[in-house]
CSV table of C-alpha atoms in Angstrom, one decimal:
chain,number,residue,atom,x,y,z
G,1,MET,CA,-149.4,130.6,-92.1
G,2,PRO,CA,-149.7,128.5,-88.9
G,3,LYS,CA,-149.8,130.2,-85.9
G,4,GLN,CA,-146.4,129.6,-83.7
G,5,VAL,CA,-147.0,128.4,-80.2
G,6,ASP,CA,-144.7,129.0,-77.4
G,7,HIS,CA,-144.6,125.5,-76.0
G,8,GLU,CA,-142.7,126.2,-72.7
G,9,GLY,CA,-144.8,129.4,-72.3
G,10,ARG,CA,-147.9,127.3,-72.8
G,11,ARG,CA,-146.8,124.7,-70.3
G,12,ARG,CA,-146.1,127.5,-67.6
G,13,GLN,CA,-149.5,128.8,-68.4
G,14,ILE,CA,-151.0,125.4,-67.6
G,15,ALA,CA,-149.0,124.9,-64.6
G,16,ASP,CA,-150.1,128.2,-63.1
G,17,ALA,CA,-153.7,127.2,-63.7
G,18,VAL,CA,-153.0,123.8,-61.8
G,19,CYS,CA,-151.5,126.0,-59.0
G,20,LEU,CA,-154.7,128.3,-58.7
G,21,LEU,CA,-157.0,125.1,-58.6
G,22,MET,CA,-154.9,123.4,-55.9
G,23,ASP,CA,-155.0,126.8,-53.8
G,24,GLU,CA,-158.9,126.5,-54.0
G,25,HIS,CA,-159.6,122.9,-54.0
G,26,GLY,CA,-156.3,120.9,-53.0
G,27,LEU,CA,-154.5,118.3,-55.1
G,28,GLU,CA,-157.6,116.2,-55.3
G,29,GLY,CA,-159.5,119.0,-56.7
G,30,VAL,CA,-157.2,119.2,-59.9
G,31,THR,CA,-158.7,117.7,-63.1
G,32,LEU,CA,-157.6,117.9,-66.9
G,33,ARG,CA,-160.9,119.6,-67.7
G,34,ASP,CA,-160.8,122.2,-65.0
G,35,VAL,CA,-157.2,122.9,-65.8
G,36,ALA,CA,-157.9,123.4,-69.4
G,37,THR,CA,-160.8,125.7,-68.4
G,38,ARG,CA,-158.9,127.9,-66.0
G,39,ALA,CA,-155.8,128.1,-68.4
G,40,GLU,CA,-158.3,129.0,-71.0
G,41,VAL,CA,-157.0,126.3,-73.5
G,42,SER,CA,-158.4,123.0,-74.9
G,43,MET,CA,-158.3,119.7,-73.4
G,44,GLY,CA,-156.1,118.8,-76.6
G,45,ALA,CA,-153.7,121.7,-75.7
G,46,VAL,CA,-153.1,120.2,-72.1
G,47,GLN,CA,-152.7,116.8,-73.4
G,48,ARG,CA,-150.2,117.9,-76.1
G,49,CYS,CA,-148.0,119.8,-73.3
G,50,PHE,CA,-148.3,117.0,-70.8
G,51,ARG,CA,-148.5,113.1,-71.6
G,52,THR,CA,-150.1,112.4,-68.1
G,53,LYS,CA,-151.7,114.3,-65.2
G,54,GLU,CA,-148.8,113.2,-63.2
G,55,GLU,CA,-146.3,114.8,-65.4
G,56,MET,CA,-148.5,118.0,-65.3
G,57,LEU,CA,-148.4,117.9,-61.5
G,58,ARG,CA,-144.6,117.4,-61.3
G,59,PHE,CA,-144.1,120.4,-63.6
G,60,ALA,CA,-146.3,122.7,-61.4
G,61,LEU,CA,-144.4,121.6,-58.5
G,62,VAL,CA,-141.1,122.6,-60.0
G,63,ARG,CA,-143.0,125.9,-61.1
G,64,ILE,CA,-143.7,126.8,-57.5
G,65,GLY,CA,-139.9,126.2,-56.6
G,66,GLU,CA,-138.8,128.3,-59.4
G,67,ARG,CA,-141.0,131.1,-58.4
G,68,VAL,CA,-139.2,131.1,-54.8
G,69,THR,CA,-135.8,130.8,-56.3
G,70,GLU,CA,-136.4,133.7,-58.7
G,71,ARG,CA,-137.6,135.8,-56.0
G,72,VAL,CA,-134.5,135.0,-53.9
G,73,ARG,CA,-132.3,136.0,-56.8
G,74,ARG,CA,-134.1,139.3,-57.4
G,75,ARG,CA,-134.1,140.2,-53.9
G,76,LEU,CA,-130.3,139.4,-53.5
G,77,ALA,CA,-129.5,141.3,-56.9
G,78,ALA,CA,-131.6,144.2,-55.9
G,79,GLY,CA,-130.1,145.1,-52.6
G,80,PRO,CA,-126.7,146.4,-51.5
G,81,ALA,CA,-123.9,143.6,-51.1
G,82,GLN,CA,-124.5,141.7,-48.1
G,83,SER,CA,-122.7,139.1,-46.1
G,84,ALA,CA,-123.3,135.5,-46.4
G,85,ALA,CA,-125.2,135.6,-42.9
G,86,SER,CA,-127.8,138.2,-44.0
G,87,GLU,CA,-128.2,136.5,-47.4
G,88,LEU,CA,-128.9,133.3,-45.4
G,89,GLY,CA,-131.4,135.1,-43.4
G,90,LEU,CA,-133.1,136.4,-46.5
G,91,VAL,CA,-133.1,132.9,-48.2
G,92,ALA,CA,-134.7,131.3,-44.9
G,93,ARG,CA,-137.3,133.7,-44.8
G,94,GLU,CA,-138.3,133.5,-48.5
G,95,VAL,CA,-138.4,129.7,-48.2
G,96,ALA,CA,-140.7,129.8,-45.0
G,97,LEU,CA,-143.4,131.7,-47.1
G,98,LEU,CA,-144.5,133.6,-44.1
G,99,ARG,CA,-145.4,136.9,-45.9
G,100,GLU,CA,-149.2,137.3,-46.5
G,101,GLU,CA,-148.7,137.7,-50.3
G,102,HIS,CA,-147.0,134.3,-50.3
G,103,ARG,CA,-149.8,132.6,-48.5
G,104,ALA,CA,-151.3,131.0,-51.7
G,105,GLU,CA,-147.9,129.7,-52.5
G,106,ALA,CA,-147.5,128.0,-48.9
G,107,ARG,CA,-151.0,126.5,-49.3
G,108,ILE,CA,-150.0,125.0,-52.8
G,109,TRP,CA,-146.5,124.0,-51.4
G,110,LEU,CA,-147.9,122.1,-48.4
G,111,ALA,CA,-150.7,120.5,-50.6
G,112,PHE,CA,-147.8,119.0,-52.9
G,113,VAL,CA,-146.1,117.8,-49.7
G,114,ALA,CA,-149.2,115.9,-48.8
G,115,GLY,CA,-149.6,114.5,-52.2
G,116,ALA,CA,-146.0,113.4,-52.2
G,117,ALA,CA,-146.5,111.3,-49.1
G,118,VAL,CA,-148.6,108.8,-51.3
G,119,ASN,CA,-147.1,109.7,-54.9
G,120,PRO,CA,-143.5,108.4,-55.3
G,121,ALA,CA,-143.0,110.7,-58.6
G,122,LEU,CA,-144.0,113.8,-56.7
G,123,ALA,CA,-141.8,112.6,-53.7
G,124,ALA,CA,-138.7,112.5,-56.1
G,125,THR,CA,-139.6,115.9,-57.5
G,126,LEU,CA,-140.0,117.5,-53.9
G,127,ARG,CA,-136.8,115.9,-52.9
G,128,SER,CA,-134.8,117.4,-55.7
G,129,SER,CA,-136.3,120.9,-54.7
G,130,TYR,CA,-135.0,120.3,-51.1
G,131,ALA,CA,-131.8,119.2,-52.2
G,132,ALA,CA,-131.2,122.3,-54.3
G,133,LEU,CA,-132.1,124.5,-51.4
G,134,GLU,CA,-129.9,122.7,-48.9
G,135,GLU,CA,-126.7,123.1,-51.3
G,136,LEU,CA,-127.4,126.9,-51.3
G,137,VAL,CA,-127.6,127.2,-47.5
G,138,VAL,CA,-124.7,124.9,-47.1
G,139,ARG,CA,-122.7,127.2,-49.5
G,140,LEU,CA,-123.9,130.5,-47.5
G,141,LEU,CA,-123.0,128.9,-44.2
G,142,ALA,CA,-119.4,128.0,-45.7
G,143,GLU,CA,-118.8,131.3,-46.8
G,144,ALA,CA,-120.1,132.9,-43.6
G,145,SER,CA,-117.6,130.9,-41.8
G,146,GLY,CA,-114.7,131.8,-44.0
G,147,ASP,CA,-114.6,128.3,-45.6
G,148,GLY,CA,-115.9,129.3,-48.9
G,149,ASP,CA,-114.2,131.1,-51.6
G,150,GLY,CA,-116.5,134.1,-51.2
G,151,ASP,CA,-116.4,134.7,-55.0
G,152,GLY,CA,-119.2,134.6,-57.6
G,153,ASP,CA,-122.8,135.6,-57.3
G,154,ARG,CA,-124.2,133.9,-54.3
G,155,GLY,CA,-127.7,134.8,-55.3
G,156,GLY,CA,-127.5,133.4,-58.8
G,157,ALA,CA,-125.2,130.6,-59.9
G,158,GLY,CA,-124.9,129.4,-56.3
G,159,LEU,CA,-128.6,128.1,-56.5
G,160,GLY,CA,-128.6,124.3,-56.7
G,161,GLU,CA,-124.7,124.0,-57.3
G,162,SER,CA,-123.0,121.5,-55.0
G,163,ALA,CA,-121.5,122.7,-52.0
G,164,GLU,CA,-118.7,121.1,-49.7
G,165,GLY,CA,-118.6,123.0,-46.4
G,166,ARG,CA,-118.1,121.4,-42.9
G,167,PRO,CA,-120.3,118.4,-41.7
G,168,ALA,CA,-121.7,121.1,-39.3
G,169,ASP,CA,-122.8,123.2,-42.1
G,170,ARG,CA,-124.7,120.4,-43.5
G,171,THR,CA,-126.4,119.6,-40.3
G,172,GLU,CA,-127.3,123.3,-39.8
G,173,ALA,CA,-128.5,123.7,-43.2
G,174,ARG,CA,-130.9,120.7,-42.7
G,175,THR,CA,-132.1,122.0,-39.4
G,176,LEU,CA,-132.8,125.4,-40.8
G,177,LEU,CA,-134.8,124.2,-43.8
G,178,ALA,CA,-136.9,121.9,-41.4
G,179,LEU,CA,-137.4,124.8,-39.3
G,180,ALA,CA,-138.7,127.0,-42.1
G,181,ASP,CA,-140.7,124.2,-43.5
G,182,GLY,CA,-142.5,123.6,-40.1
G,183,LEU,CA,-143.1,127.5,-39.8
G,184,THR,CA,-145.0,127.4,-42.9
G,185,ALA,CA,-147.3,124.8,-41.7
G,186,HIS,CA,-147.8,126.5,-38.3
G,187,VAL,CA,-148.8,129.7,-39.8
G,188,LEU,CA,-151.1,128.2,-42.3
G,189,VAL,CA,-153.3,126.4,-39.8
G,190,GLY,CA,-153.1,129.3,-37.3
G,191,HIS,CA,-150.7,127.7,-34.7
G,192,ARG,CA,-148.5,130.7,-34.9
G,193,THR,CA,-148.9,134.2,-36.6
G,194,ALA,CA,-146.4,135.1,-39.3
G,195,GLU,CA,-144.9,137.6,-36.8
G,196,GLU,CA,-144.2,135.0,-34.2
G,197,ALA,CA,-143.0,132.7,-36.7
G,198,GLU,CA,-140.4,135.5,-37.9
G,199,GLU,CA,-139.4,135.8,-34.0
G,200,VAL,CA,-138.8,132.2,-34.2
G,201,LEU,CA,-136.6,132.1,-37.3
G,202,HIS,CA,-134.7,135.2,-36.2
G,203,ALA,CA,-134.0,133.6,-32.7
G,204,HIS,CA,-132.6,130.7,-34.5
G,205,LEU,CA,-130.4,132.3,-36.7
G,206,VAL,CA,-129.1,134.6,-34.0
G,207,GLY,CA,-128.4,131.4,-32.0
G,208,LEU,CA,-126.7,129.7,-35.1
G,209,TRP,CA,-124.2,132.6,-35.5
G,210,GLY,CA,-123.6,132.6,-31.7
G,211,ARG,CA,-122.7,128.8,-32.1
G,212,ARG,CA,-120.1,129.4,-34.8
């Protein structure tokens, strides 16, 4: 009887190999042959999972976003009940990828950002990831201000769902995400330590609640 292949599992395995290669060599260092070797599969297996290299890269980019999202969900679910304000701080710190154990993900993410500047398909995938994060932050800001309904699982179903909020919430969400993204780059190039970046993020969040 032919061996059954977990197609989605194989795609994730290949995407993880892409990420490892990107961490070592950048986006330009990713070749189908090297991906197959790192994933311990044949070239044919890679080509059966992905029609083109671009499709493979887009899937790997989504995979990085899923890792961060799943980590946020786990941390929100594992801790005691929190306010929307404290949940927002947790989300911002996870998105900024400041901890040492997430430094590889930060390098991979910024490599994708650089690639997206000249690759419209990657740029579209990246915009989708940013949009989902923005909706989550708007939702948490609205709930923290008493404008949200306060029901449901903020760390689960709320990810990626549409949020209304006030116009100011949208502006604050965009500002916070831009700050988190910038801090990721500053820490990677050594312009700021992770501790200094945490202080900047904390000061912004304190100021945000002071303005509300």
